[in-house]
Amino acid sequence: MGNNLQKIILYLTINTENLKFYVGLHECDPDVYDYYLGDGCYANDPNTYNRRKLPLAFAIRSNGVSKFKRIILGVYDNMKDAERAEKAIVTEDFVKRTDNYNTI
């Protein structure tokens, strides 16, 4: 059962078909899966990925939501700490790699 506490999660969403992934932040109750996959896309709402033109949304449309799994890498009480953790992973070099969907 969820604790109803909003936290910021650092997550990795992986495409189980080709192993490409997306790393991002999301505010939620970390104990309750809310279907958020990243870049504004929710697995339970096709409108959130059918209308977006970003790489993750395109991949979800192409491969289907069942091919994507979100993994929580860290849970933070404040955005400052969460952003620091994300920036340690999502660097300029990281974004240039071809094995992820991050664009910025």
CSV table of C-alpha atoms in Angstrom, one decimal, residues 13-21 59-69 99 101:
chain,number,residue,atom,x,y,z
A,13,THR,CA,12.6,3.3,-18.5
A,14,ILE,CA,13.9,0.5,-20.6
A,15,ASN,CA,12.6,-0.9,-23.9
A,16,THR,CA,12.9,-4.6,-23.3
A,17,GLU,CA,12.9,-5.3,-27.0
A,18,ASN,CA,16.1,-3.4,-27.9
A,19,LEU,CA,17.4,-2.4,-24.5
A,20,LYS,CA,17.4,1.3,-25.3
A,21,PHE,CA,16.5,3.4,-22.2
A,59,ALA,CA,9.4,4.1,-29.5
A,60,ILE,CA,6.4,3.5,-27.3
A,61,ARG,CA,4.1,3.9,-30.4
A,62,SER,CA,6.3,1.7,-32.5
A,63,ASN,CA,7.0,-1.1,-29.9
A,64,GLY,CA,3.9,-0.9,-27.7
A,65,VAL,CA,3.7,0.0,-24.0
A,66,SER,CA,4.1,-3.6,-23.0
A,67,LYS,CA,7.8,-3.5,-24.1
A,68,PHE,CA,8.7,-0.7,-21.6
A,69,LYS,CA,9.5,-1.1,-17.9
A,99,ASP,CA,21.5,3.5,-26.7
A,101,TYR,CA,16.1,8.1,-25.8
